[in-house]
XYZ file of C-alpha atoms in Angstrom:
304
model
C 106.080 70.020 130.313
C 109.750 70.953 130.027
C 109.238 72.023 126.404
C 106.332 74.220 127.452
C 108.488 75.873 130.143
C 111.321 76.481 127.700
C 108.923 77.971 125.174
C 107.538 80.300 127.814
C 110.988 81.545 128.764
C 111.991 81.881 125.108
C 108.989 84.117 124.590
C 110.334 86.434 127.271
C 113.964 86.305 126.143
C 112.991 87.006 122.536
C 112.617 90.692 123.354
C 116.131 91.598 122.418
C 116.112 95.356 122.482
C 115.307 98.437 125.581
C 115.608 101.391 129.502
C 118.647 101.717 131.779
C 118.942 99.981 135.141
C 120.206 96.666 136.457
C 118.513 93.463 137.611
C 119.122 91.845 140.962
C 119.298 88.057 141.250
C 117.826 88.253 144.764
C 114.264 88.632 143.408
C 112.497 85.267 143.660
C 108.936 83.976 143.791
C 107.140 82.274 146.645
C 103.861 80.379 146.583
C 102.102 83.447 147.987
C 103.064 85.407 144.855
C 100.880 83.159 142.702
C 97.205 84.071 142.126
C 94.491 82.060 143.829
C 94.335 78.566 142.381
C 97.787 78.765 140.786
C 100.808 76.741 141.885
C 104.487 77.643 141.961
C 106.822 75.663 139.717
C 110.585 75.729 139.199
C 113.535 76.818 141.312
C 115.532 80.016 141.691
C 119.350 79.977 141.537
C 121.439 78.121 142.487
C 119.100 75.111 142.137
C 117.321 76.259 138.991
C 116.974 79.010 136.390
C 113.231 79.673 136.335
C 110.146 80.115 138.504
C 106.591 80.415 137.281
C 103.006 80.277 138.452
C 100.701 77.838 136.673
C 97.121 76.676 136.637
C 96.501 72.969 136.157
C 93.763 72.726 133.552
C 92.782 69.301 132.220
C 96.144 67.972 133.350
C 98.162 70.623 131.515
C 100.086 73.574 132.928
C 98.848 77.011 131.880
C 100.947 80.029 132.810
C 98.997 82.232 135.206
C 100.727 84.873 137.295
C 104.364 85.984 137.502
C 107.275 84.237 135.796
C 111.007 84.848 136.323
C 114.067 83.470 134.525
C 117.780 83.765 135.336
C 121.003 83.625 133.363
C 123.555 80.887 134.146
C 125.527 83.418 136.193
C 122.535 83.937 138.494
C 121.636 87.335 137.081
C 117.970 87.856 136.352
C 117.240 87.354 132.649
C 113.527 88.102 132.352
C 110.279 88.584 134.233
C 106.671 89.076 133.322
C 103.105 88.125 134.100
C 100.510 85.855 132.489
C 96.765 85.635 132.798
C 95.446 82.227 131.803
C 98.203 81.694 129.255
C 98.234 85.228 127.854
C 100.896 87.840 128.511
C 99.459 90.617 130.631
C 101.303 93.578 132.111
C 104.936 94.634 131.876
C 107.605 92.232 130.608
C 111.264 92.974 131.303
C 114.511 91.349 130.219
C 118.174 91.973 131.109
C 121.610 91.213 129.736
C 123.988 88.975 131.710
C 125.777 92.094 132.949
C 122.541 93.222 134.637
C 121.793 95.980 132.155
C 118.166 96.265 131.160
C 117.522 94.950 127.655
C 113.796 95.279 127.004
C 110.599 96.616 128.521
C 107.264 96.013 126.845
C 103.658 96.119 128.042
C 100.960 93.583 127.157
C 97.206 93.437 127.520
C 95.346 90.175 126.963
C 98.256 88.682 125.050
C 98.857 91.640 122.762
C 101.481 94.357 122.937
C 99.736 97.478 124.203
C 101.594 100.652 125.083
C 105.311 101.461 124.978
C 108.132 99.102 124.058
C 111.737 100.139 124.719
C 115.068 98.380 124.262
C 118.709 99.124 125.146
C 122.129 97.757 124.251
C 124.511 96.220 126.803
C 126.053 99.627 127.478
C 122.700 101.089 128.534
C 122.128 103.142 125.395
C 118.517 103.288 124.246
C 118.303 101.825 120.736
C 114.570 101.378 120.130
C 111.268 102.834 121.293
C 107.875 101.878 119.891
C 104.183 102.201 120.688
C 101.444 99.579 120.277
C 97.683 99.442 120.589
C 95.996 96.039 120.779
C 99.001 94.395 119.134
C 99.240 96.853 116.251
C 101.916 99.524 115.773
C 100.423 102.857 116.808
C 102.316 106.077 117.424
C 105.953 107.012 116.905
C 108.731 104.450 116.519
C 112.314 105.625 116.992
C 115.597 103.765 116.521
C 119.051 105.002 117.548
C 122.596 104.069 116.642
C 124.852 102.958 119.561
C 126.340 106.458 119.447
C 122.979 107.963 120.404
C 122.406 109.366 116.921
C 118.876 108.841 115.610
C 118.606 106.128 112.978
C 114.901 106.061 112.088
C 111.703 107.859 113.045
C 108.493 106.250 111.826
C 104.818 106.849 112.568
C 101.889 104.424 112.645
C 98.130 104.683 113.047
C 96.034 101.571 113.625
C 98.888 99.391 112.394
C 99.479 101.334 109.182
C 102.374 103.645 108.288
C 101.413 107.324 108.379
C 103.045 110.734 108.318
C 106.682 111.501 107.610
C 109.298 108.740 107.869
C 112.938 109.776 108.200
C 116.166 107.750 108.115
C 119.699 108.934 108.988
C 123.240 107.669 108.575
C 125.322 107.131 111.695
C 127.134 110.430 111.093
C 123.814 112.284 111.402
C 123.451 112.881 107.685
C 119.931 112.341 106.405
C 119.602 109.189 104.269
C 115.957 109.037 103.192
C 112.670 110.812 103.878
C 109.121 110.530 102.638
C 105.490 110.308 103.662
C 102.685 107.788 104.112
C 98.936 108.242 104.045
C 96.655 105.404 105.059
C 99.529 102.927 104.891
C 100.605 103.931 101.386
C 103.607 105.901 100.182
C 102.571 109.340 99.004
C 104.203 112.535 97.787
C 107.907 112.969 97.125
C 110.414 110.524 98.626
C 114.004 111.770 98.763
C 117.337 110.014 99.287
C 120.745 111.617 99.847
C 124.347 110.701 99.053
C 126.795 110.373 101.960
C 128.061 113.838 101.080
C 124.639 115.295 101.886
C 123.918 115.976 98.220
C 120.530 114.786 96.971
C 120.619 111.375 95.344
C 117.068 110.824 94.146
C 113.550 112.265 94.308
C 110.627 110.050 93.331
C 106.917 110.891 93.462
C 104.393 108.376 94.810
C 100.614 108.026 94.907
C 98.839 105.086 96.536
C 102.153 103.306 97.169
C 103.350 103.304 93.547
C 105.565 105.657 91.547
C 103.451 108.419 90.041
C 104.768 111.782 88.887
C 108.256 113.183 88.260
C 111.513 111.572 89.338
C 115.061 112.930 89.353
C 118.459 111.361 90.056
C 121.677 113.298 90.726
C 125.358 112.428 90.642
C 127.335 112.850 93.867
C 128.790 116.081 92.470
C 125.278 117.588 92.348
C 124.923 117.334 88.579
C 121.575 116.038 87.354
C 121.835 112.499 85.966
C 118.282 111.349 85.092
C 114.913 113.099 84.860
C 111.562 111.664 83.858
C 108.057 110.769 85.004
C 105.950 107.823 86.125
C 102.269 107.202 85.645
C 100.772 104.475 87.817
C 104.174 102.865 88.284
C 105.222 102.981 84.634
C 107.585 105.368 82.879
C 105.933 107.836 80.494
C 107.124 110.703 78.309
C 110.741 111.644 77.677
C 113.415 110.472 80.099
C 116.482 112.713 79.887
C 119.994 111.730 80.932
C 123.225 113.703 81.346
C 126.910 112.982 81.758
C 128.491 113.748 85.121
C 130.040 116.838 83.555
C 126.622 118.177 82.488
C 126.525 117.345 78.766
C 123.354 115.795 77.357
C 123.681 112.008 77.158
C 120.312 110.535 76.123
C 116.612 111.147 75.543
C 114.381 108.094 75.734
C 110.671 108.083 74.895
C 108.297 105.941 76.984
C 104.630 105.022 76.721
C 103.056 102.850 79.410
C 106.460 101.771 80.715
C 107.867 100.713 77.342
C 110.213 102.498 74.977
C 108.215 103.973 72.124
C 109.364 106.242 69.312
C 112.891 107.577 68.871
C 115.531 107.201 71.577
C 118.694 109.224 70.993
C 122.151 109.301 72.587
C 125.086 111.712 72.288
C 128.817 111.659 72.915
C 130.326 113.959 75.530
C 131.368 116.311 72.707
C 127.648 116.721 71.887
C 127.957 114.803 68.607
C 125.216 112.211 67.888
C 125.872 108.619 68.906
C 122.607 106.848 68.052
C 118.972 107.279 66.990
C 116.877 104.170 67.475
C 113.176 103.686 66.725
C 111.185 101.618 69.224
C 107.726 100.119 68.947
C 106.143 98.397 71.946
C 109.482 98.303 73.750
C 111.459 96.720 70.900
C 113.745 98.125 68.245
C 111.813 98.337 64.999
C 112.752 100.146 61.790
C 115.934 101.910 60.743
C 118.411 102.802 63.491
C 121.373 105.109 62.932
C 124.693 104.804 64.741
C 127.730 107.118 64.616
C 131.254 106.284 65.683
C 133.434 108.835 67.455
C 134.795 109.933 64.053
C 131.290 110.914 62.939
C 130.857 108.020 60.497
C 127.298 106.710 60.350
C 125.909 103.245 59.727
C 122.273 102.164 59.434
C 120.856 98.985 60.940
C 117.306 97.805 60.257
C 115.359 96.040 63.017
C 112.136 94.071 62.949
C 110.459 93.373 66.300
C 113.709 93.683 68.211
C 115.906 91.672 65.854
C 118.252 92.758 63.093
C 116.448 92.312 59.776
C 118.037 89.869 57.346
């Protein structure tokens, strides 16, 4: 029985994050607070740290009606309501300092409606919406400073719409869209400076379409394309100072054909032939003095 009581309280305390306000230890339960047929169990402070209403079914206790728990200092820790063992109604929890921690609504054992959490200083840090236990609506997270951290949207438990993430300084970190639970369109990330870091195209939750990566100084670093999650076509790369660095040919996610690299002074550095993702054939290499050597490969290994 004791294990069952502890598990019930743990279920309440597990809500670790939500509105402002303080709890008063004076709130206690009496037998008249329990629904018809239910019995009061436990003791309020200073004799105990929990009170609950239970039904006795086949010799076992089933939570039915209100339940309250207290911290060791006598401050209310959590309260909620059960209907025949299922959470039903509003559940609240508080920090030891009396500050509200979490508020969430249940219906027939499933989260249904708003869920909000706060830190010990009273700052809202999380707000979510549920329908029949599934995420539904807008979810927002905040940093302790009050700056938004994330805004996400759900429909029938699946991600939808635009999702946005920020750094604590308010600078945007990442943004992209979902459709029917799958990533779609262009997803963008930013450097701490606010300069774009990367843009990648998605379709049906996999990379599909062009992608671009930039250095922190704004200079383009990499540019290419995906098709059904695999690199295709020519991927181009540049040095941070803008000079061409490499051109790599892909087919179905594997290097195919000639891949070439250049030194910063625009002189050739290498030309390598690939077949099915492996070096195959004659490859040419130049040192920084312009001297060339030829190496022959067979299926990825240097030919003897």
